[in-house]
PDB file of C-alpha atoms in Angstrom:
ATOM      1  CA  SER A  13      70.651  64.561 189.386  1.00 44.00           C
ATOM      2  CA  GLU A  14      74.557  65.221 189.591  1.00 48.00           C
ATOM      3  CA  LYS A  15      74.962  63.441 185.968  1.00 48.00           C
ATOM      4  CA  PHE A  16      72.666  67.094 184.082  1.00 49.00           C
ATOM      5  CA  PRO A  17      74.611  69.804 185.479  1.00 52.00           C
ATOM      6  CA  TYR A  18      78.465  68.059 183.831  1.00 44.00           C
ATOM      7  CA  ASN A  19      76.485  66.817 180.670  1.00 47.00           C
ATOM      8  CA  PHE A  20      74.922  70.320 180.012  1.00 47.00           C
ATOM      9  CA  LEU A  21      77.707  72.075 180.835  1.00 44.00           C
ATOM     10  CA  SER A  22      79.999  69.298 178.871  1.00 43.00           C
ATOM     11  CA  ARG A  23      77.323  69.526 175.739  1.00 46.00           C
ATOM     12  CA  ILE A  24      78.077  73.873 175.800  1.00 48.00           C
ATOM     13  CA  ARG A  25      81.511  73.307 176.120  1.00 47.00           C
ATOM     14  CA  TRP A  26      81.581  70.651 173.605  1.00 47.00           C
ATOM     15  CA  SER A  27      78.893  73.324 170.867  1.00 71.00           C
ATOM     16  CA  ILE A  28      80.720  76.518 171.415  1.00 76.00           C
ATOM     17  CA  ASN A  29      84.069  74.586 170.642  1.00 87.00           C
ATOM     18  CA  GLU A  30      82.290  73.242 167.705  1.00 91.00           C
ATOM     19  CA  MET A  31      81.045  76.292 166.813  1.00 93.00           C
ATOM     20  CA  GLU A  32      84.575  77.650 167.374  1.00 94.00           C
ATOM     21  CA  SER A  33      86.301  75.453 164.237  1.00 95.00           C
ATOM     22  CA  LEU A  34      83.415  76.156 161.782  1.00 97.00           C
ATOM     23  CA  ASN A  35      84.034  79.432 162.376  1.00 97.00           C
ATOM     24  CA  SER A  36      87.581  78.716 161.381  1.00 97.00           C
ATOM     25  CA  ILE A  37      87.488  76.747 158.677  1.00 97.00           C
ATOM     26  CA  LYS A  38      85.060  79.162 157.496  1.00 98.00           C
ATOM     27  CA  ALA A  39      87.816  82.068 157.364  1.00 98.00           C
ATOM     28  CA  GLN A  40      89.801  79.519 155.732  1.00 98.00           C
ATOM     29  CA  GLY A  41      87.524  79.513 152.638  1.00 98.00           C
ATOM     30  CA  VAL A  42      86.593  83.285 152.866  1.00 98.00           C
ATOM     31  CA  LYS A  43      91.202  83.815 152.735  1.00 98.00           C
ATOM     32  CA  LYS A  44      90.645  81.350 149.309  1.00 98.00           C
ATOM     33  CA  ILE A  45      88.557  83.190 147.431  1.00 97.00           C
ATOM     34  CA  GLN A  46      90.474  86.548 148.321  1.00 97.00           C
ATOM     35  CA  SER A  47      93.746  84.351 146.709  1.00 97.00           C
ATOM     36  CA  LYS A  48      91.123  82.944 143.935  1.00 95.00           C
ATOM     37  CA  LYS A  49      91.857  79.458 145.298  1.00 97.00           C
ATOM     38  CA  TYR A  50      87.286  78.955 144.784  1.00 97.00           C
ATOM     39  CA  ASN A  51      87.506  75.153 144.080  1.00 97.00           C
ATOM     40  CA  ASP A  52      89.115  75.224 147.242  1.00 98.00           C
ATOM     41  CA  ALA A  53      86.566  77.317 149.459  1.00 98.00           C
ATOM     42  CA  ILE A  54      84.428  75.249 147.948  1.00 98.00           C
ATOM     43  CA  VAL A  55      85.681  72.357 149.824  1.00 98.00           C
ATOM     44  CA  ASP A  56      86.018  74.617 153.411  1.00 98.00           C
ATOM     45  CA  PHE A  57      82.465  75.540 153.140  1.00 98.00           C
ATOM     46  CA  SER A  58      80.799  72.510 151.647  1.00 98.00           C
ATOM     47  CA  ASN A  59      82.620  70.434 154.939  1.00 97.00           C
ATOM     48  CA  VAL A  60      81.669  73.973 157.597  1.00 97.00           C
ATOM     49  CA  ILE A  61      77.652  73.706 155.652  1.00 98.00           C
ATOM     50  CA  SER A  62      77.568  68.690 156.061  1.00 97.00           C
ATOM     51  CA  GLN A  63      78.840  69.679 159.439  1.00 95.00           C
ATOM     52  CA  LEU A  64      75.412  72.052 159.987  1.00 95.00           C
ATOM     53  CA  PRO A  65      72.891  69.408 158.731  1.00 93.00           C
ATOM     54  CA  GLU A  66      69.830  71.111 160.908  1.00 92.00           C
ATOM     55  CA  PRO A  67      71.122  74.718 162.498  1.00 93.00           C
ATOM     56  CA  ALA A  68      69.530  74.746 165.383  1.00 89.00           C
ATOM     57  CA  ASN A  69      69.839  78.743 166.602  1.00 93.00           C
ATOM     58  CA  GLU A  70      70.119  81.814 164.955  1.00 95.00           C
ATOM     59  CA  GLU A  71      74.107  81.961 165.276  1.00 95.00           C
ATOM     60  CA  GLU A  72      74.481  78.257 163.128  1.00 96.00           C
ATOM     61  CA  VAL A  73      71.110  79.443 161.092  1.00 96.00           C
ATOM     62  CA  SER A  74      74.184  82.380 160.478  1.00 97.00           C
ATOM     63  CA  LEU A  75      76.597  79.974 159.637  1.00 98.00           C
ATOM     64  CA  LYS A  76      75.532  77.860 157.896  1.00 98.00           C
ATOM     65  CA  CYS A  77      73.748  80.830 154.707  1.00 98.00           C
ATOM     66  CA  THR A  78      76.576  82.815 155.218  1.00 98.00           C
ATOM     67  CA  CYS A  79      78.294  78.867 154.463  1.00 98.00           C
ATOM     68  CA  LEU A  80      76.358  78.550 151.882  1.00 98.00           C
ATOM     69  CA  ILE A  81      76.088  81.833 149.681  1.00 98.00           C
ATOM     70  CA  ASN A  82      80.151  82.185 150.176  1.00 98.00           C
ATOM     71  CA  ARG A  83      80.612  78.860 148.143  1.00 98.00           C
ATOM     72  CA  ALA A  84      77.087  80.402 146.008  1.00 98.00           C
ATOM     73  CA  THR A  85      79.611  83.447 145.324  1.00 98.00           C
ATOM     74  CA  CYS A  86      82.514  81.029 144.559  1.00 97.00           C
ATOM     75  CA  ASN A  87      80.524  79.092 142.108  1.00 96.00           C
ATOM     76  CA  LEU A  88      79.028  82.708 140.106  1.00 95.00           C
ATOM     77  CA  MET A  89      82.993  83.668 140.669  1.00 95.00           C
ATOM     78  CA  LEU A  90      84.027  80.156 138.789  1.00 93.00           C
ATOM     79  CA  VAL A  91      81.969  81.333 135.791  1.00 90.00           C
ATOM     80  CA  GLN A  92      82.961  84.422 135.271  1.00 86.00           C
ATOM     81  CA  SER A  93      86.365  83.509 135.988  1.00 82.00           C
ATOM     82  CA  TYR A  94      86.313  80.409 133.739  1.00 72.00           C
ATOM     83  CA  ASN A  95      83.723  81.413 131.052  1.00 57.00           C
ATOM     84  CA  ARG A  96      86.159  80.284 128.131  1.00 63.00           C
ATOM     85  CA  ASN A  97      87.196  76.997 128.882  1.00 63.00           C
ATOM     86  CA  LYS A  98      84.259  75.558 129.906  1.00 67.00           C
ATOM     87  CA  GLY A  99      81.906  73.825 128.577  1.00 79.00           C
ATOM     88  CA  LYS A 100      78.341  74.265 128.440  1.00 83.00           C
ATOM     89  CA  ASP A 101      77.385  72.059 131.051  1.00 88.00           C
ATOM     90  CA  GLU A 102      79.873  72.720 133.020  1.00 89.00           C
ATOM     91  CA  LEU A 103      78.234  75.876 133.536  1.00 90.00           C
ATOM     92  CA  MET A 104      75.153  74.734 133.687  1.00 93.00           C
ATOM     93  CA  SER A 105      75.945  73.287 136.857  1.00 95.00           C
ATOM     94  CA  LEU A 106      77.639  76.213 138.540  1.00 95.00           C
ATOM     95  CA  ILE A 107      74.904  78.009 137.764  1.00 96.00           C
ATOM     96  CA  GLN A 108      73.083  75.842 138.901  1.00 97.00           C
ATOM     97  CA  ASN A 109      75.012  75.500 142.132  1.00 98.00           C
ATOM     98  CA  THR A 110      74.666  78.899 143.190  1.00 98.00           C
ATOM     99  CA  ILE A 111      70.623  78.923 142.415  1.00 98.00           C
ATOM    100  CA  ASP A 112      70.379  75.704 144.141  1.00 98.00           C
ATOM    101  CA  ASP A 113      72.879  76.652 147.463  1.00 98.00           C
ATOM    102  CA  SER A 114      71.185  80.292 147.148  1.00 98.00           C
ATOM    103  CA  ASN A 115      66.997  78.435 147.501  1.00 97.00           C
ATOM    104  CA  LYS A 116      68.250  76.627 150.646  1.00 97.00           C
ATOM    105  CA  SER A 117      69.721  79.273 152.441  1.00 97.00           C
ATOM    106  CA  ILE A 118      66.820  81.697 151.422  1.00 96.00           C
ATOM    107  CA  GLU A 119      64.937  77.974 153.051  1.00 94.00           C
ATOM    108  CA  THR A 120      67.345  77.322 156.663  1.00 95.00           C
ATOM    109  CA  LEU A 121      66.499  81.616 156.912  1.00 95.00           C
ATOM    110  CA  ASN A 122      62.652  80.874 156.466  1.00 93.00           C
ATOM    111  CA  LYS A 123      62.617  78.268 158.705  1.00 92.00           C
ATOM    112  CA  LEU A 124      64.119  79.482 161.329  1.00 92.00           C
ATOM    113  CA  ARG A 125      61.935  82.454 162.185  1.00 89.00           C
ATOM    114  CA  GLY A 126      58.756  81.078 159.401  1.00 77.00           C
ATOM    115  CA  THR A 127      55.734  79.585 161.107  1.00 67.00           C
ATOM    116  CA  GLY A 128      54.125  77.038 160.065  1.00 59.00           C
ATOM    117  CA  GLU A 129      51.340  79.614 157.908  1.00 59.00           C
ATOM    118  CA  ASN A 130      54.223  81.927 156.747  1.00 63.00           C
ATOM    119  CA  GLU A 131      56.878  79.711 155.182  1.00 78.00           C
ATOM    120  CA  ASN A 132      57.879  82.605 153.616  1.00 91.00           C
ATOM    121  CA  TYR A 133      58.755  84.794 155.613  1.00 93.00           C
ATOM    122  CA  PHE A 134      61.374  87.536 155.307  1.00 95.00           C
ATOM    123  CA  LEU A 135      59.121  87.454 151.640  1.00 94.00           C
ATOM    124  CA  SER A 136      56.208  88.293 153.330  1.00 93.00           C
ATOM    125  CA  LEU A 137      57.955  90.662 155.983  1.00 94.00           C
ATOM    126  CA  VAL A 138      59.625  92.697 151.824  1.00 95.00           C
ATOM    127  CA  SER A 139      56.269  93.010 150.539  1.00 93.00           C
ATOM    128  CA  GLU A 140      54.105  94.556 153.313  1.00 93.00           C
ATOM    129  CA  LYS A 141      57.292  96.748 153.595  1.00 93.00           C
ATOM    130  CA  ASN A 142      58.175  95.691 157.790  1.00 93.00           C
ATOM    131  CA  ILE A 143      60.658  98.103 157.564  1.00 93.00           C
ATOM    132  CA  GLU A 144      61.131  97.368 161.979  1.00 94.00           C
ATOM    133  CA  LYS A 145      61.877  93.983 161.154  1.00 94.00           C
ATOM    134  CA  LEU A 146      63.604  93.685 158.948  1.00 95.00           C
ATOM    135  CA  LYS A 147      65.934  95.800 160.824  1.00 95.00           C
ATOM    136  CA  SER A 148      65.939  94.556 163.553  1.00 95.00           C
ATOM    137  CA  ASP A 149      66.470  90.952 162.878  1.00 95.00           C
ATOM    138  CA  SER A 150      69.777  89.531 161.836  1.00 95.00           C
ATOM    139  CA  LEU A 151      68.942  87.882 159.251  1.00 97.00           C
ATOM    140  CA  THR A 152      68.004  90.129 157.273  1.00 97.00           C
ATOM    141  CA  HIS A 153      71.283  91.161 155.931  1.00 97.00           C
ATOM    142  CA  LEU A 154      71.658  87.028 154.346  1.00 98.00           C
ATOM    143  CA  PHE A 155      68.425  87.443 152.967  1.00 97.00           C
ATOM    144  CA  ALA A 156      69.148  89.615 151.022  1.00 97.00           C
ATOM    145  CA  LEU A 157      72.511  88.409 149.986  1.00 98.00           C
ATOM    146  CA  SER A 158      70.248  85.587 149.429  1.00 98.00           C
ATOM    147  CA  ASN A 159      68.952  87.433 146.630  1.00 98.00           C
ATOM    148  CA  LEU A 160      71.404  88.741 145.683  1.00 98.00           C
ATOM    149  CA  ARG A 161      73.069  85.386 144.242  1.00 98.00           C
ATOM    150  CA  LEU A 162      69.363  84.153 143.125  1.00 98.00           C
ATOM    151  CA  GLY A 163      69.521  87.746 140.518  1.00 98.00           C
ATOM    152  CA  GLU A 164      73.818  87.134 139.624  1.00 97.00           C
ATOM    153  CA  SER A 165      72.473  83.787 138.143  1.00 97.00           C
ATOM    154  CA  TYR A 166      69.629  84.639 136.238  1.00 97.00           C
ATOM    155  CA  ASP A 167      71.032  87.093 135.415  1.00 96.00           C
ATOM    156  CA  SER A 168      74.153  84.716 134.269  1.00 93.00           C
ATOM    157  CA  LEU A 169      71.642  82.692 132.417  1.00 93.00           C
ATOM    158  CA  ASN A 170      69.853  85.942 130.320  1.00 94.00           C
ATOM    159  CA  GLU A 171      67.211  85.341 132.445  1.00 97.00           C
ATOM    160  CA  ILE A 172      66.102  89.249 132.938  1.00 97.00           C
ATOM    161  CA  ARG A 173      63.252  88.967 134.782  1.00 98.00           C
ATOM    162  CA  LYS A 174      63.721  86.519 137.123  1.00 98.00           C
ATOM    163  CA  ALA A 175      67.415  88.651 137.244  1.00 98.00           C
ATOM    164  CA  PHE A 176      65.491  91.451 137.995  1.00 98.00           C
ATOM    165  CA  GLN A 177      62.258  89.999 140.003  1.00 98.00           C
ATOM    166  CA  TYR A 178      65.876  88.282 143.178  1.00 98.00           C
ATOM    167  CA  TYR A 179      67.199  91.907 142.622  1.00 97.00           C
ATOM    168  CA  SER A 180      64.755  93.888 144.005  1.00 97.00           C
ATOM    169  CA  ILE A 181      63.654  91.845 146.658  1.00 96.00           C
ATOM    170  CA  ALA A 182      67.292  91.565 148.021  1.00 97.00           C
ATOM    171  CA  TYR A 183      66.522  95.489 147.438  1.00 96.00           C
ATOM    172  CA  ASN A 184      63.333  95.630 148.937  1.00 95.00           C
ATOM    173  CA  ALA A 185      64.976  94.051 152.147  1.00 96.00           C
ATOM    174  CA  GLU A 186      67.185  95.683 152.743  1.00 92.00           C
ATOM    175  CA  GLN A 187      66.550 100.073 152.303  1.00 82.00           C
ATOM    176  CA  PHE A 188      65.696 101.731 156.202  1.00 69.00           C
ATOM    177  CA  ASP A 189      65.401 105.011 154.811  1.00 55.00           C
TER     178      ASP A 189
END
């Protein structure tokens, strides 16, 4: 029984150190976005995402989803920056990566908050106009950003109705007034 507290504390210490390290990698990625080094930033965000395959708590979910959204942003920036220089297949791949990352972020958020009956937790809160729950949930902003990236992705594909659908979800998720 003397081992339990030691093992428990060492696991917590490891977890804190690991999260600090992952947050540092994320911060490096953000600096690379600011320097328009999108491919390098994608590597940093991918590194963090790969180390959080099944986030276990709100802090891990928040970090993973932030990195998914940031990676999606980088892909969109590459689409916008290099539109003339890239082939159609490569541009479609970047847009698909954005869609995949945005959907993965939404899935991860819902997995933490949702129940078996309610797999689309945040979307149901938006549909029900449950402003209090949306306002009080620290993950609502990430849900809105994920939908914004989906809107931007479909906008770049000229799928205006789909883009509008996701823009509307993003807008309605954060309208608290």
